XYZ file of C-alpha atoms in Angstrom:
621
model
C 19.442 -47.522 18.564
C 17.469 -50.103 17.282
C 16.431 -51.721 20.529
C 14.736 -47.746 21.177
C 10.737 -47.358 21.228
C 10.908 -44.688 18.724
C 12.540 -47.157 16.098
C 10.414 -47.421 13.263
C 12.985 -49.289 10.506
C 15.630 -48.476 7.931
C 15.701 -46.580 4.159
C 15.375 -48.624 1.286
C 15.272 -46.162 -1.038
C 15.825 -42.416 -2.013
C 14.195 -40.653 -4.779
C 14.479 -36.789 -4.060
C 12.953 -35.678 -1.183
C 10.298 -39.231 -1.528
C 11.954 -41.828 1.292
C 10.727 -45.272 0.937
C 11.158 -47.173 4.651
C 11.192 -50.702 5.336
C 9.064 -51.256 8.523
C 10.315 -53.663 11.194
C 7.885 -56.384 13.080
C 8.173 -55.506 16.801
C 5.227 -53.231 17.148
C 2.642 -55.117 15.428
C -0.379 -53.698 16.948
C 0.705 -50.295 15.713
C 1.315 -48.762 18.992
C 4.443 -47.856 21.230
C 5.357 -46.188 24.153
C 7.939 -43.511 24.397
C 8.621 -42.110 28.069
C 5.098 -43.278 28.842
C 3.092 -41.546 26.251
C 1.483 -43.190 23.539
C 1.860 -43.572 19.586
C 0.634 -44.688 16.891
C 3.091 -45.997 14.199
C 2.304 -45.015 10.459
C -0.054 -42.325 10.837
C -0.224 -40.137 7.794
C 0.757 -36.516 8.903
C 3.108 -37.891 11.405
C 6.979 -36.809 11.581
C 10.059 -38.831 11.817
C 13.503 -38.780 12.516
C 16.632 -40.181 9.995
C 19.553 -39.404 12.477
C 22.662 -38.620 10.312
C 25.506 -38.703 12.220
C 25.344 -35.276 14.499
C 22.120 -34.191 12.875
C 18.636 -35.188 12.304
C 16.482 -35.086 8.817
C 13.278 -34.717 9.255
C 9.949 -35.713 7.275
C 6.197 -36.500 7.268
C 4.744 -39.535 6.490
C 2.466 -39.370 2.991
C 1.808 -43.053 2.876
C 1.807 -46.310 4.143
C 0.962 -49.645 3.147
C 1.825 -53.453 2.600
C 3.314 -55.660 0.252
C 3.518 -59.257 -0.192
C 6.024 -61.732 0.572
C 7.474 -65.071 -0.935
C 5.132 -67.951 0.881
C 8.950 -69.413 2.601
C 9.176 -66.054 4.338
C 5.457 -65.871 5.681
C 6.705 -67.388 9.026
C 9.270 -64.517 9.757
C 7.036 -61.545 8.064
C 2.787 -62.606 9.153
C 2.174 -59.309 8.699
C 3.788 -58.949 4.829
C 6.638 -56.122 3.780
C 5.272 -53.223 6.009
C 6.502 -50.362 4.707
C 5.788 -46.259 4.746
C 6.724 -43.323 2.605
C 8.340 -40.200 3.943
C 8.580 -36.887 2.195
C 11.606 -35.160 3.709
C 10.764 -31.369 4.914
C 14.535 -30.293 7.150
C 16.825 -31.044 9.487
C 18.258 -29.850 12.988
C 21.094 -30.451 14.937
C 20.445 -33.437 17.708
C 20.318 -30.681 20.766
C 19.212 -27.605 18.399
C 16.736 -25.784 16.156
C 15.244 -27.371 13.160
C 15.629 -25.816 10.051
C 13.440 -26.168 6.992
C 15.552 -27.850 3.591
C 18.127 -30.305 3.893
C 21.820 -30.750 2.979
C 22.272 -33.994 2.418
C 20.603 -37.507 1.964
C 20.209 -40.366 3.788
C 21.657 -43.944 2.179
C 20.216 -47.454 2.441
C 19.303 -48.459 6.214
C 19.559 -45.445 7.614
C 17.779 -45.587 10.632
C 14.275 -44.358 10.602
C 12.466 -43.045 14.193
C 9.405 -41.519 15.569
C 9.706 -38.131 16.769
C 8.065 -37.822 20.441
C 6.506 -35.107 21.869
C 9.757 -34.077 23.430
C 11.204 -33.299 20.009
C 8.081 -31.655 18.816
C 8.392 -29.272 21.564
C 12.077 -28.150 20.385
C 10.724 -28.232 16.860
C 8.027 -26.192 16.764
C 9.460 -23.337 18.790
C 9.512 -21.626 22.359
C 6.162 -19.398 23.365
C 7.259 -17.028 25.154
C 9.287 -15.690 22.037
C 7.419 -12.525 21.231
C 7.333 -12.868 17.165
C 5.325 -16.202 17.743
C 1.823 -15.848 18.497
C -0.615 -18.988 19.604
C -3.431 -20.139 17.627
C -4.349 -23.275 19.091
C -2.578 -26.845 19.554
C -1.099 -29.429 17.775
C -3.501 -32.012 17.007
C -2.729 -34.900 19.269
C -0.825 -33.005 21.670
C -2.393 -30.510 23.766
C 0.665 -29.524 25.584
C 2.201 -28.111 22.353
C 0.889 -24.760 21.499
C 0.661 -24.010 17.443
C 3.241 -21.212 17.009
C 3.396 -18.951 14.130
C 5.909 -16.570 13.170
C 4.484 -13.149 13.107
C 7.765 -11.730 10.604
C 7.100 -14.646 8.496
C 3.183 -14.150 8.322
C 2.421 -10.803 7.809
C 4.519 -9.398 4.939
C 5.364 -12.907 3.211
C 1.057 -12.970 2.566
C -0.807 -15.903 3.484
C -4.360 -17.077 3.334
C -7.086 -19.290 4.927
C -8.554 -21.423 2.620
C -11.929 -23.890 3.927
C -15.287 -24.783 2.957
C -18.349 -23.417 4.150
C -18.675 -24.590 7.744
C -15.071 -25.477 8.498
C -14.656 -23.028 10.494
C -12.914 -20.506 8.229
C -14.628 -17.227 9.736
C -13.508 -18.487 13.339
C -10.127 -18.900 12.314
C -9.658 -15.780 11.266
C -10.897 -13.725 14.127
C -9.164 -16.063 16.297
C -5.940 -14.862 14.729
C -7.301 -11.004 14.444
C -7.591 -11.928 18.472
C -4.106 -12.712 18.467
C -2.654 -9.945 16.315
C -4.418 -7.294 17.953
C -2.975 -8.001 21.478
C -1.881 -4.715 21.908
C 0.196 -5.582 25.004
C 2.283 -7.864 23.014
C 2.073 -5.681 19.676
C 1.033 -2.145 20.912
C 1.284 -0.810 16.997
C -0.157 -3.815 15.202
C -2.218 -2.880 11.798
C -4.597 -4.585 10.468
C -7.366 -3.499 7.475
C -10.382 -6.156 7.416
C -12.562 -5.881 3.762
C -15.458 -6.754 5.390
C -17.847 -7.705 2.463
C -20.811 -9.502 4.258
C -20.401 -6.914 7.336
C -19.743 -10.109 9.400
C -16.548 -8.518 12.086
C -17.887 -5.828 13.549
C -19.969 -6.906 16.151
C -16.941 -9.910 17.328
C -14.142 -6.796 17.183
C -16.007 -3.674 17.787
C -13.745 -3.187 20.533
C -10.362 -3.662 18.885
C -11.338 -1.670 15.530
C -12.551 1.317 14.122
C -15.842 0.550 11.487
C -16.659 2.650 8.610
C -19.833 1.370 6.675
C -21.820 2.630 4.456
C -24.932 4.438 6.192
C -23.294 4.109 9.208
C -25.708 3.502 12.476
C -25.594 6.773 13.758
C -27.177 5.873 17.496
C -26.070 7.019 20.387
C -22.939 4.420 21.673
C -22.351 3.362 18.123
C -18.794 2.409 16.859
C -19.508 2.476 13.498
C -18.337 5.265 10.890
C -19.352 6.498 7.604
C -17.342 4.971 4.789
C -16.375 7.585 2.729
C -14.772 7.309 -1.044
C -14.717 10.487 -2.917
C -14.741 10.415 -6.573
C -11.710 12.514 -7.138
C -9.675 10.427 -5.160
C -10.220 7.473 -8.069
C -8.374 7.520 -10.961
C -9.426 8.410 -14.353
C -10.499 4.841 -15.444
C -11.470 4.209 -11.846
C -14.071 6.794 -12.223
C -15.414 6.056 -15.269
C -15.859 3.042 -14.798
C -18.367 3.998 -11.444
C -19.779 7.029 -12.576
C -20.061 7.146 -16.842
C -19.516 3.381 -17.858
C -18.207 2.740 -21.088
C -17.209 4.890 -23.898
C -18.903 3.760 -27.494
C -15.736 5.898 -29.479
C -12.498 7.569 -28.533
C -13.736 10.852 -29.019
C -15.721 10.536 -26.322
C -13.273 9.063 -24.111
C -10.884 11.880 -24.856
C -13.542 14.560 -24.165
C -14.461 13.535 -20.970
C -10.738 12.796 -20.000
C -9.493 16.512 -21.214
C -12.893 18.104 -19.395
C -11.811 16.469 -15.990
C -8.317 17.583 -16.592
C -9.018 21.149 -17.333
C -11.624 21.047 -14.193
C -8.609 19.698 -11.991
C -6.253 22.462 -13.027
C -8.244 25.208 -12.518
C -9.159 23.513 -9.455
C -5.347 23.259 -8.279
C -5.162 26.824 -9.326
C -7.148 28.262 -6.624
C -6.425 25.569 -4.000
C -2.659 24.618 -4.155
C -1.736 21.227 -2.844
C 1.633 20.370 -1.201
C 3.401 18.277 -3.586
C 1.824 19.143 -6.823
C 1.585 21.614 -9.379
C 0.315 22.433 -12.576
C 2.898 21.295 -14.269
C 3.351 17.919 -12.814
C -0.699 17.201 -12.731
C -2.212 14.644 -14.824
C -5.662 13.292 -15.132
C -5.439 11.144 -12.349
C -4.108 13.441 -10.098
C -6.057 13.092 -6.670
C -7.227 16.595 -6.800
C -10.972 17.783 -5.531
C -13.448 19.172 -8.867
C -16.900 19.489 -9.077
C -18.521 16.476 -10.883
C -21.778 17.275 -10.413
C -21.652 20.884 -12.662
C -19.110 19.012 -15.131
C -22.057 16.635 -15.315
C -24.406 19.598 -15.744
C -22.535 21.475 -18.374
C -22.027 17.967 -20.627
C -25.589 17.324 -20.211
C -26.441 20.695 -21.424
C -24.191 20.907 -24.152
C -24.848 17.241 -25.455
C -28.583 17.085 -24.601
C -29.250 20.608 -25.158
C -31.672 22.553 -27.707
C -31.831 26.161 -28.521
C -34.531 28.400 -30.199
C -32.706 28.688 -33.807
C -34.474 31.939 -34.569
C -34.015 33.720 -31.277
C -31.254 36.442 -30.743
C -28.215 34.250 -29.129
C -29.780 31.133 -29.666
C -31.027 30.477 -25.856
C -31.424 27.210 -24.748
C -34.886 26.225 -25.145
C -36.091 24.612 -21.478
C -39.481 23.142 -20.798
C -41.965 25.239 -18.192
C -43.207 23.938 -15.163
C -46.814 24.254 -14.091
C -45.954 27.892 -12.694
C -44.570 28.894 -16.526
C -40.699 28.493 -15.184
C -38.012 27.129 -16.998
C -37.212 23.316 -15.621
C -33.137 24.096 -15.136
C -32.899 20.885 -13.479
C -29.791 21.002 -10.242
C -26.109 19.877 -10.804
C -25.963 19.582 -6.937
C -28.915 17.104 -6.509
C -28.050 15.219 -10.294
C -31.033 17.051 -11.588
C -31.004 17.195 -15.448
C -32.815 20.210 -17.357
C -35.757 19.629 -19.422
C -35.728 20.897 -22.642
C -38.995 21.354 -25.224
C -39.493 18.828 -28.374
C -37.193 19.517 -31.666
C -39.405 21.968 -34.085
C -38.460 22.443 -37.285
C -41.479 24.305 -39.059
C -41.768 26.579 -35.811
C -43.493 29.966 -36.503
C -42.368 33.430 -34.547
C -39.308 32.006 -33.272
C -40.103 28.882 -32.102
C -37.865 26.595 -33.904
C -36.082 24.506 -32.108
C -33.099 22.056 -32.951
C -30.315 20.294 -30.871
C -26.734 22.628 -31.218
C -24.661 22.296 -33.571
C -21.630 20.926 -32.058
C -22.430 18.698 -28.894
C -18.884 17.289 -26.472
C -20.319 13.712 -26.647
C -21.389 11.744 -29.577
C -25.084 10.656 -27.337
C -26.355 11.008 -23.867
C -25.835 7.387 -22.483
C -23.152 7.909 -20.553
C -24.243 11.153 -18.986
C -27.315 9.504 -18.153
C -25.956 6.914 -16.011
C -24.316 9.259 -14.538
C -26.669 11.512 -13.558
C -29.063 8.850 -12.358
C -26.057 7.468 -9.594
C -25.620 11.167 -8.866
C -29.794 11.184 -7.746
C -29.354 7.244 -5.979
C -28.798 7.330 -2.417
C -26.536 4.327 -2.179
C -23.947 5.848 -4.247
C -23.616 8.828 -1.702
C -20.225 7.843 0.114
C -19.125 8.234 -3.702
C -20.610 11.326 -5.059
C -21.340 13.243 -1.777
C -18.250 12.211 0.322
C -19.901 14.490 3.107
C -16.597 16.653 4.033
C -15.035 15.434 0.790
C -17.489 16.530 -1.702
C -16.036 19.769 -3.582
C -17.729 23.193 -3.961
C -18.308 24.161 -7.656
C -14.582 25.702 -7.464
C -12.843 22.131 -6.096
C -12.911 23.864 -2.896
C -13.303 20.800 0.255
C -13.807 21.130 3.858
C -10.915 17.938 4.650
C -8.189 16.882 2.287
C -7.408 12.575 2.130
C -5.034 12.862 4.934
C -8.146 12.823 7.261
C -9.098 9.665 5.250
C -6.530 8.201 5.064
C -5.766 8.579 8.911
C -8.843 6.789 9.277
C -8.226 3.901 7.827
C -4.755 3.204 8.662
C -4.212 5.388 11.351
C -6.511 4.730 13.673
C -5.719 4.574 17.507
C -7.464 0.743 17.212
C -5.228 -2.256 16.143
C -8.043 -3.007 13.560
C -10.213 -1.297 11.151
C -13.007 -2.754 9.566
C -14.232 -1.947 6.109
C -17.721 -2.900 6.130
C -18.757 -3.141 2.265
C -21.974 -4.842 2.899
C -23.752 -1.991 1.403
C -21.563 -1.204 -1.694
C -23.303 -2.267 -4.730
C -22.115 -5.325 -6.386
C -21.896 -4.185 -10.026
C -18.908 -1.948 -8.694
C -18.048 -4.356 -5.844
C -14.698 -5.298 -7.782
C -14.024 -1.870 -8.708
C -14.218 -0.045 -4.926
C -12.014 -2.840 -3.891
C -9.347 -1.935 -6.426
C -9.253 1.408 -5.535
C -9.386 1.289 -1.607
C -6.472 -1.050 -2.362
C -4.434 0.965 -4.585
C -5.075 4.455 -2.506
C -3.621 2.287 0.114
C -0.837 0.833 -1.655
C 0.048 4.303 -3.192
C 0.065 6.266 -0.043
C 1.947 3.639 2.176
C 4.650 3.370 -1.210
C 5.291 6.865 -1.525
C 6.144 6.995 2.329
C 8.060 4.370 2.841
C 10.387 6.348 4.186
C 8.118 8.137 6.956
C 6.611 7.000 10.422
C 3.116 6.609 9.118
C 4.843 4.212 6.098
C 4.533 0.509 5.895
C 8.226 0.256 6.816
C 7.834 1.865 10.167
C 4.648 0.256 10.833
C 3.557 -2.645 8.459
C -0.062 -3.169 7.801
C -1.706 -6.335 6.912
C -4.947 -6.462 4.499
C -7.339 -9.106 5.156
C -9.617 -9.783 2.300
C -12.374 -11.861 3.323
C -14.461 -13.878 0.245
C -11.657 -13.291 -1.956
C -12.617 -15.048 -4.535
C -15.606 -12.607 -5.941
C -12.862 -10.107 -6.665
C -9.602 -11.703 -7.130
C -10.341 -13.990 -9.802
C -10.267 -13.549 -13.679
C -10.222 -10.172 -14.447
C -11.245 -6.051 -12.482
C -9.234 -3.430 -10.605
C -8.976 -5.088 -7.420
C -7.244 -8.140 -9.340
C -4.461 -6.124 -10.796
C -3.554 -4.543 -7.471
C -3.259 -7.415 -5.233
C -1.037 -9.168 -7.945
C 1.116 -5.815 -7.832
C 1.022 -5.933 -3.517
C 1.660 -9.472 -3.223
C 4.358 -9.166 -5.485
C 5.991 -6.097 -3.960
C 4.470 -5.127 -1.269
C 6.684 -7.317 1.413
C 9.212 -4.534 0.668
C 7.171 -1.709 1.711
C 6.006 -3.172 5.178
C 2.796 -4.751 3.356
C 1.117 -8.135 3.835
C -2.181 -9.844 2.733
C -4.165 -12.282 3.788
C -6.399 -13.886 1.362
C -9.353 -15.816 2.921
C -11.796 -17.729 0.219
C -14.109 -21.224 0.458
C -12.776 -21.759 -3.297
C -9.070 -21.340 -4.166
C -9.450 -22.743 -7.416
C -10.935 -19.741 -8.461
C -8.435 -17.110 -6.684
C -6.172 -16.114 -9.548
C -3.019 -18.735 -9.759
C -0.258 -15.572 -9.287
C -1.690 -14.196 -5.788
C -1.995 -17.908 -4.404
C 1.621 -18.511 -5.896
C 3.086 -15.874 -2.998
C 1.496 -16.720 -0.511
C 3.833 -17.683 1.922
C 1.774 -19.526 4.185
C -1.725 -21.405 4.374
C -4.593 -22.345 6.699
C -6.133 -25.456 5.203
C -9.204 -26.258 6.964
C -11.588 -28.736 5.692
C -11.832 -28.895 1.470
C -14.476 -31.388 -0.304
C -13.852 -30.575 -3.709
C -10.833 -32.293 -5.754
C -10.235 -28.886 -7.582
C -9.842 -26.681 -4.452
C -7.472 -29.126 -2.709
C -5.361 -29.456 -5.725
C -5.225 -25.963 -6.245
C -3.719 -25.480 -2.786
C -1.384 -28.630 -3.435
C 0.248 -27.349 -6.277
C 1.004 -23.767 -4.451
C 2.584 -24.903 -1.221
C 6.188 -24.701 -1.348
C 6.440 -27.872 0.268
C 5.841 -31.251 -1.952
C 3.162 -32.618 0.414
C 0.781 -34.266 -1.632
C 0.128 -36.724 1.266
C -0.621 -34.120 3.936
C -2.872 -31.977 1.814
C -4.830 -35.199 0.871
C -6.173 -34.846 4.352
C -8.135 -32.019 3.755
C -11.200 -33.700 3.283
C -11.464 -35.554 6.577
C -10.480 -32.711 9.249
C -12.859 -31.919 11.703
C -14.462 -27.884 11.678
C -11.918 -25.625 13.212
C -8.794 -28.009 12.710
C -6.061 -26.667 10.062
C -3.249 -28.033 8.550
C -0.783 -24.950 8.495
C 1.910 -24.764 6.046
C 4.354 -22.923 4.866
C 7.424 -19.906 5.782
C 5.311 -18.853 9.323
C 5.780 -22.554 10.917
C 9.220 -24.202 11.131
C 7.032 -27.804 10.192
C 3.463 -28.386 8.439
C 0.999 -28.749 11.596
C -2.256 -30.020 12.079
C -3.681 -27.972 14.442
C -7.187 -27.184 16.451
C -7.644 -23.287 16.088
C -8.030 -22.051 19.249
C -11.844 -20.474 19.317
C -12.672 -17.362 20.422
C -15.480 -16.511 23.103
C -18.846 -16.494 21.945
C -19.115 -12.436 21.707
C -15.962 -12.661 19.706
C -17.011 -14.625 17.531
C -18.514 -13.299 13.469
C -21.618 -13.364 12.550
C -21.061 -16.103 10.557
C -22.012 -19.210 12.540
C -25.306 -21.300 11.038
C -28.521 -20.879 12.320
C -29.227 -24.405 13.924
C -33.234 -26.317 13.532
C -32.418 -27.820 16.726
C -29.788 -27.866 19.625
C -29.726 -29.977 22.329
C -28.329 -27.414 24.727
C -30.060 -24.001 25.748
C -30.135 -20.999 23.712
C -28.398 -19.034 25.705
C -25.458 -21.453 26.121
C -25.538 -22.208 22.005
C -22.587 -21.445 19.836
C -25.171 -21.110 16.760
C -28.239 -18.861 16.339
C -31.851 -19.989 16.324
C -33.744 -23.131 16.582
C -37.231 -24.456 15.997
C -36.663 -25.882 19.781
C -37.131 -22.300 21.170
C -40.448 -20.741 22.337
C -42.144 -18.849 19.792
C -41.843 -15.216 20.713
C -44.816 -13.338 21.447
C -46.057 -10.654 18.851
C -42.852 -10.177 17.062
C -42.158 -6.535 15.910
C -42.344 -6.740 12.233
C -41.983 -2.445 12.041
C -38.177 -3.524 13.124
C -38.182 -6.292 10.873
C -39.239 -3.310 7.917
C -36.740 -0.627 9.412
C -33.306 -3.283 9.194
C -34.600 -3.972 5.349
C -35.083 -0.440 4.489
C -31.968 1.251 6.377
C -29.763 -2.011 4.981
C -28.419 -2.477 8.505
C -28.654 -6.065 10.310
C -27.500 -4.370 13.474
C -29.315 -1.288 14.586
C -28.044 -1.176 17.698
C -31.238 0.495 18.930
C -33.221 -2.631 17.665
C -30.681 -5.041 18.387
C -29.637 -5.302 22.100
């Protein structure tokens, strides 16, 4: 076989999987021909061939360079000791599927090869297989369409990892494209934490979107995202609604309050599956928050005429002489009159004597997220919010059908408008009413099992770093959620600061283009696959090209993502200064070469800022 184009030289040594070749002299410009297409020898990413007897090993070259000779040899070697080194990835029968890990070695002068195009096609897998779905082309070979295993993807996690501008967004509605193809996969699943509300307008189409004050115009596909309060667990809702406790006592007051209001609650409303003897605090069972709120407030905060027969509490009057009350409903404290100790004819007035909390902070904070808007989808759930007696209009089922059981491929959580100091926490806790309802039935239809679901969590790292909610339950999914039909994908700009354990399972990896040292190391010392070579290319890939790695692709592949239309694209793209081509045919927004527009409509310009909605679909066309 030597005397074959694809010949490349022989072993000279083995350490591991690390395959030092000796290169021969005949192609010393670097190029050959194999059935009349052309290669170039020594590329780094490239694959070779070590045939060994029936079978082939396969590996990737990491390296190559040049070494001197003796000054008697110069003659016979111009060019110096040529060599390259391999890192070994699987092997395949001559005439059948490759397989990733090898069995055995090769030994000095084995014979080294390139592999053609003709090999890469059996490699990397047959399209018309329905568990492989397309997502560009190998890089440097049009004809070969980048396959990846949907089994292998979705429940063995995997994430897309890129700077800003590499094309990271595009990538992953390319393969939301490609998942949702509900003539291929007519019960596909997919749950998109949308946090820059950038997916809605490329898939409104393919998914259901629930966002906070929802654009309620005519023709509009968005929802109202709804999260009621009772559906969080205890330390879930403190965390969102009272903050932190200063003392125990307090902690435990607040914690038996909720529990008693839950009971009584469950009392007069029976749910299926619970009762008062298996209930505990976090129980997902509908109270009234707003009067618990109320009653605290009046007990803590509180003052009653000492003097007066039953010691009644002591309110302020309003300009019309009646008693300020306040409203539990609307987060409406009551006012009560100045402490007076020395008051005459009744009028002495002192806080009670025993008061629930040691101070008001707490119920405070409260109350003031109870009276602000933007806390609404927690606090007044709409359908969801309870009646002073627990009673609710819809249960979670409609909720939770919603989000996972929508009649679209994809929904779209669109948590643009959540506010970031409990960002982390509303995360967790979508996550973990997710997790827990898809756990507990496992062994139904709606269940993962039956019907797997993959979460796609886009800017990862502001929420899955060192510490929060949302960190603790995508360490639990990742590690167990492949057996109850659940997958992530994690997308980020910087890995290095995803925590170490949720990178660790990640099956598989988009790599698109990574400047910093940190980041690309990061992602080198997760992949299963010792490719410290390949992953060294990071830097240099052009936007939308990927190295893919991992369990979904039988080899690593550096592929060109295939992009979607311009409509299906997020609204993610940079704004260019100035494009050569016209507007209208421009992948990017703006440009300083456009006409100015005429008498621009600033009043819309107001009404986006004020409603916190980019896309008004009655402003933008």
């Amino acid at each position: 076989m030597k005397n074959n184009s694809t010949y490349l030289g022989t072993v000279q040594d083995v350490t591991g999987t690390t395959i030092r070749v000796s290169m021969v002299n005949d192609s010393l410009s670097g190029l050959t021909y194999v059935n009349g297409e052309g290669y170039r020898i020594g590329q780094i990413g490239s694959f070779v061939k070590i045939p060994i007897g029936y079978n082939y090993l396969y590996g990737i070259i990491t390296q190559v360079g040049a070494g001197a000779v003796p000054e008697n040899q110069v003659a016979n070697q111009p060019y110096g000791n040529r060599w390259i080194t391999i890192q070994l990835i699987g092997e395949g029968q001559r005439a059948g599927e490759f397989q990733r890990g090898i069995s055995q070695y090769p030994t000095i002068s084995d014979e080294v090869h390139l592999v053609s195009e003709q090999d890469l096609k059996r490699i990397y897998g047959q399209p018309d297989k329905p568990y492989f779905v397309n997502v560009g082309h190998i890089a440097g070979a049009e004809s070969i369409p980048a396959l990846v295993d949907v089994n292998k993807l979705i429940t063995r996690h995997s994430a897309v990892v890129g700077t800003t501008g590499s094309g990271k967004s595009t990538t992953v509605a390319s393969l939301l494209n490609a998942l949702s193809d509900t003539e291929k996969y007519p019960s596909s699943r997919i749950l998109v934490f949308d946090i820059h509300g950038e997916y809605g307008q490329a898939l409104k189409d393919k998914a259901s979107i629930y966002k906070i004050n929802a654009d309620k115009s005519a023709g509009s596909a968005e929802k109202e995202l709804l999260l009621p309060f009772w559906a969080l667990n205890f330390d879930e809702l403190c965390e969102v609604s009272f903050g932190k406790f200063s003392n125990e006592k307090d902690y435990n007051t607040i914690l038996e309050r909720i529990l008693s209001e839950k009971r009584k609650s469950l009392e007069k409303y029976p749910r299926d599956g619970l009762s008062t003897d298996t209930l505990n605090v976090d129980s997902p069972v509908p109270f009234s928050l707003n009067h618990l709120w109320y009653e605290l407030y009046t007990q803590t905060l509180g003052k009653l005429y000492q003097d007066k027969e039953g010691k009644p509490l002591a309110y302020e009057l309003d300009e019309d002489g009646n008693e300020i009350k306040g409203d539990p409903i609307n987060g409406l404290p009551p006012i009560f009159k100045k402490i007076n100790s020395n008051g005459a004819n009744g009028d002495r007035i002192q806080y009670q004597n025993e008061s629930p909390l040691t101070n008001g902070q707490q119920l405070h904070s409260l109350g003031s997220k109870l009276r602000i808007p933007r806390y609404d989808f927690i606090f007044k759930p709409t359908d969801l919010t309870p009646k002073q007696d627990g009673e609710v209009e819809k249960d979670l089922d409609e909720l939770l059908k919603g989000w996972i059981g929508s009649d679209k491929p994809i929904t779209i959580l669109d948590l643009s408008g959540v506010p970031i100091t409990i960002l982390n926490t509303i995360i967790g806790v979508l996550l973990r009413i997710i997790y827990d309802g898809l756990f507990w039935s496992r062994n139904l239809s709606q269940g993962g099992k039956e019907r797997p679901l993959l979460l796609l969590m886009e800017e990862a790292h502001n929420y899955l770093n060192s510490e929060g909610s949302a960190l603790s339950i995508v360490q639990k999914i990742v590690k167990e959620g492949r057996k109850y039909g659940i997958g992530t994908m994690i997308v980020s700009q910087r890995p290095s600061e995803i925590n170490s354990t949720i990178l660790s399972q990640c099956g598989t990896f988009f790599a698109l283009r990574l400047s910093n040292s940190t980041d690309r190391s990061h992602i080198t010392g997760t992949v299963s696959d010792n490719l410290e070579g390949l992953t060294s290319m990071l830097p240099i890939l052009k936007t939308g090209e990927a190295i893919i790695l991992g369990e979904a692709v039988k080899l690593p592949m550096r592929t060109f993502i295939k992009a979607p239309s311009k409509d299906r694209r997020p609204d993610s793209q940079d704004p260019i200064v100035f494009d050569e081509v016209k507007s209208e045919e421009s992948l990017r927004p703006g440009g300083w070469g456009n006409k100015m527009e005429l008498n621009p409509n600033y009043k819309e310009f107001i009404e986006t800022w004020r409603a916190q909605n980019p896309k008004i679909e009655r402003i933008i066309k």
